[in-house]
PDB file of C-alpha atoms in Angstrom:
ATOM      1  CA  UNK W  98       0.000   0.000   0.000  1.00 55.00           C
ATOM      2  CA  UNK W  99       0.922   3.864  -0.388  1.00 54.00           C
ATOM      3  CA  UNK W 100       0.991   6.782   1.603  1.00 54.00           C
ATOM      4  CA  UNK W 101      -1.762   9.375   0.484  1.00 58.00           C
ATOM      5  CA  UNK W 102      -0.194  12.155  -1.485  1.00 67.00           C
ATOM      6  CA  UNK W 103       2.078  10.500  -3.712  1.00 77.00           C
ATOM      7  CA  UNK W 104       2.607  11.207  -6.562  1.00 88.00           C
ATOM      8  CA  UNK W 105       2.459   8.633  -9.371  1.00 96.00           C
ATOM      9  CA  UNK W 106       1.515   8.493 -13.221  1.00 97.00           C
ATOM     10  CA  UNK W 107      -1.807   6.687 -14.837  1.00 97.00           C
ATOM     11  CA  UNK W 108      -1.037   4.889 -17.460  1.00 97.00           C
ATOM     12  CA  UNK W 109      -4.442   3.804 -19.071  1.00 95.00           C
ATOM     13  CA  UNK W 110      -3.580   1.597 -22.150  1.00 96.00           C
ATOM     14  CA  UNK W 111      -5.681   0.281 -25.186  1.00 91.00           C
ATOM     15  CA  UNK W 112      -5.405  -2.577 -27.743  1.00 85.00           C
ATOM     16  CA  UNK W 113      -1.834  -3.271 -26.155  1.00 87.00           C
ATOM     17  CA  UNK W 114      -1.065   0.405 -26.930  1.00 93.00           C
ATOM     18  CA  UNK W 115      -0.556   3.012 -24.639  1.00 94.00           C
ATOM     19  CA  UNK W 116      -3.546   5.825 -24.605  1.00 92.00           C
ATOM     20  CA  UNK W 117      -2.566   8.647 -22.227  1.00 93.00           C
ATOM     21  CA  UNK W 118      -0.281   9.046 -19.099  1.00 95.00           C
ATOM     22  CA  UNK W 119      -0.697  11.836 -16.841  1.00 95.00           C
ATOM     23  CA  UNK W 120       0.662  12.068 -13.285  1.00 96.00           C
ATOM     24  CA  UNK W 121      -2.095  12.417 -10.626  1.00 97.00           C
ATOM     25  CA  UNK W 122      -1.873  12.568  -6.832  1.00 96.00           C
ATOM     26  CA  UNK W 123      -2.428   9.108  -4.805  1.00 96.00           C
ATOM     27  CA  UNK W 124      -5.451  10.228  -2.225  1.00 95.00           C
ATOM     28  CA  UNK W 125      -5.905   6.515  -1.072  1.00 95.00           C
ATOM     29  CA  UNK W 126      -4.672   2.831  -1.202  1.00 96.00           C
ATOM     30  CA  UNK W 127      -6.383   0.498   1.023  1.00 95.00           C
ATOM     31  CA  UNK W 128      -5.151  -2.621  -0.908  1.00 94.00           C
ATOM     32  CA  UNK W 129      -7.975  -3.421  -3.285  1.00 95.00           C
ATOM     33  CA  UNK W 130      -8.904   0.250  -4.133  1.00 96.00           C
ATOM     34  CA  UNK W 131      -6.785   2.958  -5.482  1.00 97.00           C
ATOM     35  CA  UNK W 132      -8.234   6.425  -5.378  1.00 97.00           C
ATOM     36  CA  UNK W 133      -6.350   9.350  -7.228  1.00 97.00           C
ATOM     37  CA  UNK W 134      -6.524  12.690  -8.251  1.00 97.00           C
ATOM     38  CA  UNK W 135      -5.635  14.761 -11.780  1.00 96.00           C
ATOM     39  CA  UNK W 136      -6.286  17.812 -13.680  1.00 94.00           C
ATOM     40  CA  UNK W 137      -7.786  17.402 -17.043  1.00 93.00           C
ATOM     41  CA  UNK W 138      -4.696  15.767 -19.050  1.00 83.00           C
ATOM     42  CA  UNK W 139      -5.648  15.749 -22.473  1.00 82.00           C
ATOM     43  CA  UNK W 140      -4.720  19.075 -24.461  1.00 82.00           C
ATOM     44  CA  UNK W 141      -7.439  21.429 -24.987  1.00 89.00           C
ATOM     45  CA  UNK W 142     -11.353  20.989 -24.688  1.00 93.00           C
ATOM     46  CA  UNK W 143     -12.874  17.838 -25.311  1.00 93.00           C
ATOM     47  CA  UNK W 144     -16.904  18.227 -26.123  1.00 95.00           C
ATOM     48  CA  UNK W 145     -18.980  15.349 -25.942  1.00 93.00           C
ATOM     49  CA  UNK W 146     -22.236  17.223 -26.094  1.00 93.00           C
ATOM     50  CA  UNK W 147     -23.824  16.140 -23.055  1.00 93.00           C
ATOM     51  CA  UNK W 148     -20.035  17.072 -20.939  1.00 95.00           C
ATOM     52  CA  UNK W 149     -16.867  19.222 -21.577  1.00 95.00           C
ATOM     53  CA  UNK W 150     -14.017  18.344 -20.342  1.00 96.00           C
ATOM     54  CA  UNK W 151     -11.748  21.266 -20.297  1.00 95.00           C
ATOM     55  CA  UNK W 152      -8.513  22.569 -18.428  1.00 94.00           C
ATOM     56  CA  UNK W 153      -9.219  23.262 -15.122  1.00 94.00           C
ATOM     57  CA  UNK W 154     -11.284  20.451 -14.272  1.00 97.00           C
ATOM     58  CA  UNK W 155      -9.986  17.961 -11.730  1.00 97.00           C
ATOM     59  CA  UNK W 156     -11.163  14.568 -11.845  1.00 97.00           C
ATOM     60  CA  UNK W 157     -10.669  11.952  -8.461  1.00 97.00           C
ATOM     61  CA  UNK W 158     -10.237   8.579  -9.989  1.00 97.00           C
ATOM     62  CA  UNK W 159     -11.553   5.516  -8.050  1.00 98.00           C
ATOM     63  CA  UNK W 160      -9.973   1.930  -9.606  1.00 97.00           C
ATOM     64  CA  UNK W 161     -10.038  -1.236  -7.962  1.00 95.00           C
ATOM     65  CA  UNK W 162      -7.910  -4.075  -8.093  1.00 97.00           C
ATOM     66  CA  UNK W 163     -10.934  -6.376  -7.858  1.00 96.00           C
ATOM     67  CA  UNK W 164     -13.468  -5.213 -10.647  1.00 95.00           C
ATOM     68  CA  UNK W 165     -13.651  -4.302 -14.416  1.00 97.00           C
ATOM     69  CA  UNK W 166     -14.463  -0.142 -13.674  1.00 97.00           C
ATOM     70  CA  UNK W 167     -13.444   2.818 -12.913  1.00 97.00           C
ATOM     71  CA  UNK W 168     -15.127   5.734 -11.644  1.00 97.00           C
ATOM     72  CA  UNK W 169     -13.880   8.963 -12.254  1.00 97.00           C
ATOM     73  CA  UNK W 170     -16.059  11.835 -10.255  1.00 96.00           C
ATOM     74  CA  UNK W 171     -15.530  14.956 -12.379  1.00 97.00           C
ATOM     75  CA  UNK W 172     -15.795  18.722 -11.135  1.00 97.00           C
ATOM     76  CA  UNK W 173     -14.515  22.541 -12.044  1.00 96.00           C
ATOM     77  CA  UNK W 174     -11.687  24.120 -11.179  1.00 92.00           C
ATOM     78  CA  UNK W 175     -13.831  26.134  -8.209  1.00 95.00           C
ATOM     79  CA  UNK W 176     -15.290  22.464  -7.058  1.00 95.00           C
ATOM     80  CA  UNK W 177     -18.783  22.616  -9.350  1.00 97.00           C
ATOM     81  CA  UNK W 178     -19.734  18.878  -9.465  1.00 96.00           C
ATOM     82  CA  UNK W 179     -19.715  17.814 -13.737  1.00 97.00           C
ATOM     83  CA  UNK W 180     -20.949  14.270 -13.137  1.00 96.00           C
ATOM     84  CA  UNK W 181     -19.252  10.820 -13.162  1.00 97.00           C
ATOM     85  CA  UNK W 182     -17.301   9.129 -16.044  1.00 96.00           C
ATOM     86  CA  UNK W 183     -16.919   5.317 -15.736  1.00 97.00           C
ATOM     87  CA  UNK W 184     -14.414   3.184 -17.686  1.00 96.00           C
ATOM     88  CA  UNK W 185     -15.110   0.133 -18.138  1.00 97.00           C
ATOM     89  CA  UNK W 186     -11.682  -1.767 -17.254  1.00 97.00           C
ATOM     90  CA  UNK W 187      -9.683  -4.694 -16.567  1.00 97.00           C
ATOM     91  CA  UNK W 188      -8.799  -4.502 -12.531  1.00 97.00           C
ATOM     92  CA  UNK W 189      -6.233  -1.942 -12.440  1.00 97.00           C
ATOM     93  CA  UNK W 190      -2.446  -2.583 -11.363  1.00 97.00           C
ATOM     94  CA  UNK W 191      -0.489  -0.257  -9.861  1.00 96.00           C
ATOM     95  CA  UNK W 192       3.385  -0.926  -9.358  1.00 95.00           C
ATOM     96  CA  UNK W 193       6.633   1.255  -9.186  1.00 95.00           C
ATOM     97  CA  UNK W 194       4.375   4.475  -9.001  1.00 95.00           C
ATOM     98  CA  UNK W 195       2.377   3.505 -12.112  1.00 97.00           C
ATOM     99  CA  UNK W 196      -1.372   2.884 -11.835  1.00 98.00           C
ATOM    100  CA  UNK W 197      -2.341   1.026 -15.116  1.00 97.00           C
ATOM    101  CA  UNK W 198      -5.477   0.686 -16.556  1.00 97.00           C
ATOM    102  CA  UNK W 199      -6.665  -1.402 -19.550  1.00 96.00           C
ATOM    103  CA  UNK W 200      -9.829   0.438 -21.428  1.00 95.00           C
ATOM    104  CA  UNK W 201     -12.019  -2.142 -22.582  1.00 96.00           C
ATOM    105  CA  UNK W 202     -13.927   0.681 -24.625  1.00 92.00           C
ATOM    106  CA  UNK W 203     -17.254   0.884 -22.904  1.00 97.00           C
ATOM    107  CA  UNK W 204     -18.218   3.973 -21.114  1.00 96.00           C
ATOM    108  CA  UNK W 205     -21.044   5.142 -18.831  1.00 97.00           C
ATOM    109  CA  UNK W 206     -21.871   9.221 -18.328  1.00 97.00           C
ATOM    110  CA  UNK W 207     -23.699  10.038 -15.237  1.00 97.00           C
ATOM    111  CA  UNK W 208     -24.848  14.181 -14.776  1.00 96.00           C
ATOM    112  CA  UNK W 209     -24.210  15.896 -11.279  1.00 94.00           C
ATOM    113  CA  UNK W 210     -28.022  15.248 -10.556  1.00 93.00           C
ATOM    114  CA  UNK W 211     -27.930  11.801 -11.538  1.00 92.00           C
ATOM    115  CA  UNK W 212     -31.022  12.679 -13.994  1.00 94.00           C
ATOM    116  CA  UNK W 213     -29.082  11.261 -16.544  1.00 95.00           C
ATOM    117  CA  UNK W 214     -27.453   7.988 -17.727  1.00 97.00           C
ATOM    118  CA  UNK W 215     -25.620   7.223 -20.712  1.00 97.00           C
ATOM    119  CA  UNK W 216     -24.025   4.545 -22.009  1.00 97.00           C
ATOM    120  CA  UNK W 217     -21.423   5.259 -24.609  1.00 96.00           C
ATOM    121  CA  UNK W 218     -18.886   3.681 -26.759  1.00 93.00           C
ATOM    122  CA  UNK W 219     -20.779   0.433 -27.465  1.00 94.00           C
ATOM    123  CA  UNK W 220     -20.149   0.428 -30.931  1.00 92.00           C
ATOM    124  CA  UNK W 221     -16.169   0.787 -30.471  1.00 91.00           C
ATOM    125  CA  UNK W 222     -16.891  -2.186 -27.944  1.00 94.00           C
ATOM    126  CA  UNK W 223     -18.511  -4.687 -30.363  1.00 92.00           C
ATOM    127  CA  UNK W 224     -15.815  -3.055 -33.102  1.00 92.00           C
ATOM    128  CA  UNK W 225     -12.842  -4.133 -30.606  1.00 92.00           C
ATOM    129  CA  UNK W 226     -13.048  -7.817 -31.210  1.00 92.00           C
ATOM    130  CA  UNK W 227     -12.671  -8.154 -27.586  1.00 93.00           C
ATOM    131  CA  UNK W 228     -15.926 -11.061 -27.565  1.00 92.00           C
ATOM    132  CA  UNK W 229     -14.095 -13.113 -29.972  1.00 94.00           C
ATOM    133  CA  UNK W 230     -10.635 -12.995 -28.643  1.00 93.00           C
ATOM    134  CA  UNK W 231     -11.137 -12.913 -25.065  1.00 94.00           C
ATOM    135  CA  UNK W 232     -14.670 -14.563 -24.350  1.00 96.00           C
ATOM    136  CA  UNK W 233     -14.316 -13.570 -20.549  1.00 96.00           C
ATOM    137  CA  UNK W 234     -13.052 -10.305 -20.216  1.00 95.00           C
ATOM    138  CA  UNK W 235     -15.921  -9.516 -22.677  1.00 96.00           C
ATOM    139  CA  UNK W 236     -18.490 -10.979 -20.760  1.00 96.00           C
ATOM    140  CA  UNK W 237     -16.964  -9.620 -17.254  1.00 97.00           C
ATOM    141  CA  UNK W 238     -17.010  -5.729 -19.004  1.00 97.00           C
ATOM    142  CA  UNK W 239     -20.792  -6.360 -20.351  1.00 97.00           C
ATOM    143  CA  UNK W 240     -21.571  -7.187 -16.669  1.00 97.00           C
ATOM    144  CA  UNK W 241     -19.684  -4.215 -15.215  1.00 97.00           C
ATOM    145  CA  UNK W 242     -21.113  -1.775 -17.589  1.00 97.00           C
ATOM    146  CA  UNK W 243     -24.585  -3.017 -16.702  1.00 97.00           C
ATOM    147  CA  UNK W 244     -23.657  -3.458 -13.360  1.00 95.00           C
ATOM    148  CA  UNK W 245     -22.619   0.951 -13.266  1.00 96.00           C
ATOM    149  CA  UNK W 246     -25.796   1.586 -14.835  1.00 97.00           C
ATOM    150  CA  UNK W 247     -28.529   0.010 -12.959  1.00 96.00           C
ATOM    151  CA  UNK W 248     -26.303   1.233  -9.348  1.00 95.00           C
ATOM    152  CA  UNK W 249     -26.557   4.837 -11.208  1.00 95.00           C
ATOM    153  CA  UNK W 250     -30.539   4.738 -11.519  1.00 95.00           C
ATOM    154  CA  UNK W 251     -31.130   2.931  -7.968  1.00 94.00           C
ATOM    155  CA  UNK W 252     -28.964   4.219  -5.372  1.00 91.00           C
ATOM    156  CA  UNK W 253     -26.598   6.546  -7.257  1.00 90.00           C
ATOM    157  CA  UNK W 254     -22.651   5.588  -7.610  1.00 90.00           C
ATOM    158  CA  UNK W 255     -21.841   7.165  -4.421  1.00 85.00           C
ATOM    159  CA  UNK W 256     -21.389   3.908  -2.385  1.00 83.00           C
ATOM    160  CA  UNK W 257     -18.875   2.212  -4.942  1.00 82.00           C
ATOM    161  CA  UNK W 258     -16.927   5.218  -3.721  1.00 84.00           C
ATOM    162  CA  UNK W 259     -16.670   5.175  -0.449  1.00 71.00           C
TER     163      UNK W 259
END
């Protein structure tokens, strides 16, 4: 386990290849969870029409070690609550200071007021050839992604956090 405020670099990977790294701030370890936090990394604005990611906005990572998501609670520079972006994932590993994260391509949106749900990306998902080539880890992101979704119209995604 690590000490809160480390520093240490997400490395989330894709397809073998490697996505983005960004350094973040460790905020927790327990063992099986790793929670982190990181400015906006990717250059510019990003506009998905329902969310825009843009400089300034800090987003506190939640991974586990034990399940196929990631939770990443997103707010404003001043501390405005966004929403919730959830990567679908294999568990995440996190060694010599680097917390990486395999994107299995599926995505879930949830607003600030939890009026709305979105599942994205499952187009890229069925595109990946993940079903075909890895059976499992297919099935086990299906489950996860369904999993996010009905937790984000019941009770919210506030326990997984915790």
């Amino acid at each position: 386990m690590s000490a809160p405020s480390e520093p240490l670099v997400v490395a989330l990977t894709k397809a073998g290849r490697t996505k983005i790294r960004y350094p973040a701030e460790l905020v927790r370890d327990d063992g099986v969870r790793v929670t982190v936090r990181a400015p906006w990394a990717a250059p510019g604005v990003r506009d998905f029409g329902f969310v825009r990611f843009e400089p300034g906005d800090v987003f506190t990572e939640h991974y586990g070690r034990d399940r196929w998501f990631a939770v990443k609670e997103v707010r404003t520079g001043d501390g405005g609550l966004k929403g919730w972006y959830c990567d679908i994932t294999r568990p995440a590993v996190l060694a010599d200071g680097v917390l990486t994260v395999e994107d299995l391509d599926l995505d879930l949106w949830v607003s600030a007021d939890g009026s709305t749900v979105l599942r994205l990306d499952e187009d890229e998902f069925e595109a990946s050839g993940l079903t075909d080539r890895d059976p499992a880890a297919a099935l086990a992101a299906a489950s996860a992604l369904d999993e996010l979704e009905h937790r984000a119209k019941s009770e919210g995604l506030a326990p997984l956090l915790a």
